[in-house]
GROMACS .gro file of C-alpha atoms in nm:
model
  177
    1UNK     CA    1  -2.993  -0.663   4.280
    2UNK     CA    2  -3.111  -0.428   4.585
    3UNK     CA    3  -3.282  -0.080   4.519
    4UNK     CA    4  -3.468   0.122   4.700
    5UNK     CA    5  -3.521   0.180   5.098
    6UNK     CA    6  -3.444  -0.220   5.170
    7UNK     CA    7  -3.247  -0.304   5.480
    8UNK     CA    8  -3.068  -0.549   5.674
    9UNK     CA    9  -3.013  -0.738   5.357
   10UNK     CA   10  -2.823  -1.043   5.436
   11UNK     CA   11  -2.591  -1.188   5.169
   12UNK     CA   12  -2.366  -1.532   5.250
   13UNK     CA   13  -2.076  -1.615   5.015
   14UNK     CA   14  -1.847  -1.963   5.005
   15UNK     CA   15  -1.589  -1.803   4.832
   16UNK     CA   16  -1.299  -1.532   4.971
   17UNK     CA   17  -1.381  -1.294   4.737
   18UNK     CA   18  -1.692  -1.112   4.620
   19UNK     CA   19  -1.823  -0.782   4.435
   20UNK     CA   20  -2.023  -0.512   4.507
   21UNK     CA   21  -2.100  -0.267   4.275
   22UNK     CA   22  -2.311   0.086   4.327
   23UNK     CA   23  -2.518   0.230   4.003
   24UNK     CA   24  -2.708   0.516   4.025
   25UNK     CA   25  -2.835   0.761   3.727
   26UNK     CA   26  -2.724   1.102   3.671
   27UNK     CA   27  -3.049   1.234   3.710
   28UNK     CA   28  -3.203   0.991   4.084
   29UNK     CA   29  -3.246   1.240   4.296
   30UNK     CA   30  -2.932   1.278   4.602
   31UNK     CA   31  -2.981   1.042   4.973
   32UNK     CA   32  -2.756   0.915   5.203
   33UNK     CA   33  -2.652   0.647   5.072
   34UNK     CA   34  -2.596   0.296   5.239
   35UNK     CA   35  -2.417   0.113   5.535
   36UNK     CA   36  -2.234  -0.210   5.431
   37UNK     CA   37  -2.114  -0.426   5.728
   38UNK     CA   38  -1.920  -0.743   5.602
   39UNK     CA   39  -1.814  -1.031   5.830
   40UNK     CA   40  -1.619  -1.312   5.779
   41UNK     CA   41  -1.653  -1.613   5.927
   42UNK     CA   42  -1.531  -1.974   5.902
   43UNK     CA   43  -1.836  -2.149   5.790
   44UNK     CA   44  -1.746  -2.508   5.853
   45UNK     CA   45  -1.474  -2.754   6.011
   46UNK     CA   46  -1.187  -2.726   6.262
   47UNK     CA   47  -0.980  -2.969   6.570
   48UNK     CA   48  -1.181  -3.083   6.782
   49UNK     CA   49  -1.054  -3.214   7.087
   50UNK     CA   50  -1.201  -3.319   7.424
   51UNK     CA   51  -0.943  -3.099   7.630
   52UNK     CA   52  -1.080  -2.777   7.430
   53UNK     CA   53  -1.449  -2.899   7.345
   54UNK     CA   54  -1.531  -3.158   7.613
   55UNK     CA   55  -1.605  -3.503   7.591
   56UNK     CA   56  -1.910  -3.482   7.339
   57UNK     CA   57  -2.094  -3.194   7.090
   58UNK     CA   58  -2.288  -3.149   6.809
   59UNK     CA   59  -2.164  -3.132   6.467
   60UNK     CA   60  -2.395  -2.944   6.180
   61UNK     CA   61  -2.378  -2.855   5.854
   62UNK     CA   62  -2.374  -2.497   5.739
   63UNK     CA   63  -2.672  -2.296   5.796
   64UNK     CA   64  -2.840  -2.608   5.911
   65UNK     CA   65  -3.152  -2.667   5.963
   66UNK     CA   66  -3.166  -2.480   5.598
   67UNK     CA   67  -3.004  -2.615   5.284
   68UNK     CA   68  -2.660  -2.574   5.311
   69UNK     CA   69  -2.455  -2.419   5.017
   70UNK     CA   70  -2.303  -2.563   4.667
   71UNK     CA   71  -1.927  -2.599   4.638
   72UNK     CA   72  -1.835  -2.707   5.047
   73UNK     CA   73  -1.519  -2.842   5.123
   74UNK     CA   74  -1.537  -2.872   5.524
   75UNK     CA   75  -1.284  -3.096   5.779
   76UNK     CA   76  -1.335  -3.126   6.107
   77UNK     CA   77  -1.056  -3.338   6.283
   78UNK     CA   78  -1.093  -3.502   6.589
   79UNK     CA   79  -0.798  -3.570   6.779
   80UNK     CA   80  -0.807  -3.750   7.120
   81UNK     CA   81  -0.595  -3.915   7.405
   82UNK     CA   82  -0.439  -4.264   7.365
   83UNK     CA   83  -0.690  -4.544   7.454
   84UNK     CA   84  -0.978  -4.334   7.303
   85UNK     CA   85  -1.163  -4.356   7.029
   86UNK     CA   86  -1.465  -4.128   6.911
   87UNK     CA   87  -1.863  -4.259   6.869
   88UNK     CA   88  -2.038  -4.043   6.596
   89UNK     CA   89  -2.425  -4.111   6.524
   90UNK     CA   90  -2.680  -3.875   6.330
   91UNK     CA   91  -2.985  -3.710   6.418
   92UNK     CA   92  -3.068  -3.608   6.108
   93UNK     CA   93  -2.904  -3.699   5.766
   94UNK     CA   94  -3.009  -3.573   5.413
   95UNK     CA   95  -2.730  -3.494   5.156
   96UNK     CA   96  -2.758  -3.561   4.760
   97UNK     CA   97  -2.810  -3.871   4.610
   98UNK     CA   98  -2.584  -4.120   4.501
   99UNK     CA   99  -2.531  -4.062   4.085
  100UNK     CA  100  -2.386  -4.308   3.829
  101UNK     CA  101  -1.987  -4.236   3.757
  102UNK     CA  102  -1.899  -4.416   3.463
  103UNK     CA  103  -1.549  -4.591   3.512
  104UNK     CA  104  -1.272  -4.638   3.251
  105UNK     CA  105  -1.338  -5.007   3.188
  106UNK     CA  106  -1.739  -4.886   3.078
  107UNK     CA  107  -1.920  -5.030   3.377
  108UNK     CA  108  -2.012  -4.743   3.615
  109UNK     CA  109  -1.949  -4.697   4.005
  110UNK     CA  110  -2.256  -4.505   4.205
  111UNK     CA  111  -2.057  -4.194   4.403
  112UNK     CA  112  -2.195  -3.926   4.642
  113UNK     CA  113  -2.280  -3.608   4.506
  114UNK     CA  114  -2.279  -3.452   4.828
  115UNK     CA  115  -2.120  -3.685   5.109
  116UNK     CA  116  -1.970  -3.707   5.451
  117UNK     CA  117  -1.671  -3.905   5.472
  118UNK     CA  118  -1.477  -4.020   5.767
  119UNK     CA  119  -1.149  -4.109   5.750
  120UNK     CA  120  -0.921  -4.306   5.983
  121UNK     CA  121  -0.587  -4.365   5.852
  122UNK     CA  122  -0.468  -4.032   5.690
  123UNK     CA  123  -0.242  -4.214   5.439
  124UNK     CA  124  -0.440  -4.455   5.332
  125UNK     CA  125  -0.723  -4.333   5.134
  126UNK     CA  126  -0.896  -4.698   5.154
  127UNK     CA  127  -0.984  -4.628   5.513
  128UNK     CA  128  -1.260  -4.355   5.457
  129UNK     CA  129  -1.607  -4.411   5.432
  130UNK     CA  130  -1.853  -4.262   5.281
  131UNK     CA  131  -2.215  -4.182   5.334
  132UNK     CA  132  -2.494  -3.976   5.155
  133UNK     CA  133  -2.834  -3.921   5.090
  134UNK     CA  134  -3.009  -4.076   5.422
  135UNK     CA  135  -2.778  -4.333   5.439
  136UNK     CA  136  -2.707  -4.214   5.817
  137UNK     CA  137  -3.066  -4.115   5.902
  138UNK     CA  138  -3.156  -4.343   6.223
  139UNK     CA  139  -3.046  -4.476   6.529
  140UNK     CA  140  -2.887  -4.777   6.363
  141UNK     CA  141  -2.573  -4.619   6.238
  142UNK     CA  142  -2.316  -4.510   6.493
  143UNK     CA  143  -1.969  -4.536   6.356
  144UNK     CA  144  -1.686  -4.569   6.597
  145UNK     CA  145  -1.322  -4.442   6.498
  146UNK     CA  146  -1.082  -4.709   6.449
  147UNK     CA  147  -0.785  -4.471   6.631
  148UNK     CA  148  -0.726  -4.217   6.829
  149UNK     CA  149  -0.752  -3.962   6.536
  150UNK     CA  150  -1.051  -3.949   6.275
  151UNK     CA  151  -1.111  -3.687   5.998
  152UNK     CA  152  -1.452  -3.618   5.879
  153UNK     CA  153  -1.482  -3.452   5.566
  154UNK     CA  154  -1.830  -3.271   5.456
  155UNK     CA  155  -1.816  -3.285   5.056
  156UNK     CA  156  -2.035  -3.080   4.883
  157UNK     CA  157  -2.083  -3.034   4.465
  158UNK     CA  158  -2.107  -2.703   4.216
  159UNK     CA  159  -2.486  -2.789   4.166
  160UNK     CA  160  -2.724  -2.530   4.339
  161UNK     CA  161  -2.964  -2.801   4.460
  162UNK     CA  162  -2.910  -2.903   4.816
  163UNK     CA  163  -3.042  -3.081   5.082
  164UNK     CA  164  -3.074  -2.980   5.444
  165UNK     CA  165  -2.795  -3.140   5.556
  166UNK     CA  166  -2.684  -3.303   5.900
  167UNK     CA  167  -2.680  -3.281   6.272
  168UNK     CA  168  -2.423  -3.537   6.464
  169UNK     CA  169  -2.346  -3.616   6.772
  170UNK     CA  170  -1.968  -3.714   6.870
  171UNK     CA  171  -1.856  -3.826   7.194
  172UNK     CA  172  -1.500  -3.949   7.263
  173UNK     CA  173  -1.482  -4.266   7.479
  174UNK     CA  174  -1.256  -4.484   7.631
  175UNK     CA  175  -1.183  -4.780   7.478
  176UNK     CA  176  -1.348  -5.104   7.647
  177UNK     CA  177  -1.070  -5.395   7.731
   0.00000   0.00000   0.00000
């Protein structure tokens, strides 16, 4: 709730649809009113390619280096040329924790509550990883794609809480005989 002389409020939804609603009493005195500017934007994901984006970049989270936002569903797919695969190591790594997901036979599985995944096969579901919390937070983890194509997927829950998310590198390379 704005009121008042306020400006360049900034406001960021996830969703395609929002409100805004104007009150004012019968008896506030008359002004000019307000400017509303809205923007849309896609906030996350997209082909990446290294004829269109080059042979490396950076990949972020939303609003990184602040927390990103609840309710995320981002893809970013990398496509590249036969006899290349694409390297992918983190800078910095901090989603949600893994939480305990108790499984039909009553023992319970520890899942991501925020995760990136990475996918290599797109119809077989058994070939994605993956990672959360700071499970990707060092030098020691650089994942390779098993194929030409790989699909990362940026998961992110309905819970406020979030963490400040990721920055990547990719590069696609040729494969080594």
């Amino acid at each position: 709730s704005y009121c008042g002389a306020q400006s360049n409020v900034s406001f960021f939804t996830n969703s395609d649809y929002f409100e805004l609603t104007f009150e004012s009493q019968a008896d506030s005195p008359t002004a000019k009113g307000f400017y509303v500017i809205i923007q849309s934007f896609r906030l996350c994901g997209g082909l990446l390619t290294p004829q269109f984006n080059g042979p490396r970049g950076v990949l972020e989270s939303p609003l990184y280096p602040e927390s990103y936002p609840p309710n995320l569903s981002c893809n970013w797919y990398f496509q590249s040329m036969s006899e290349t695969a694409v390297v992918f190591s983190c800078e910095k790594f901090l989603l949600g924790e893994r939480i305990p997901n108790p499984n039909p036979n009553g023992t319970e599985a520890l899942v991501c509550s925020d995760s990136l995944s990475f996918t290599w096969e797109m119809n077989h579901p058994d070939d994605t990883m993956n990672y959360c919390s700071d499970e990707l937070d060092d030098d020691v983890h650089t994942i390779y794609s098993l194929s030409t194509d790989l699909l990362v997927n940026f998961q992110t829950d309905d819970v406020s809480e979030t963490n400040a998310g990721f920055k990547c590198y990719y590069e696609f390379i040729l494969y080594a005989d």
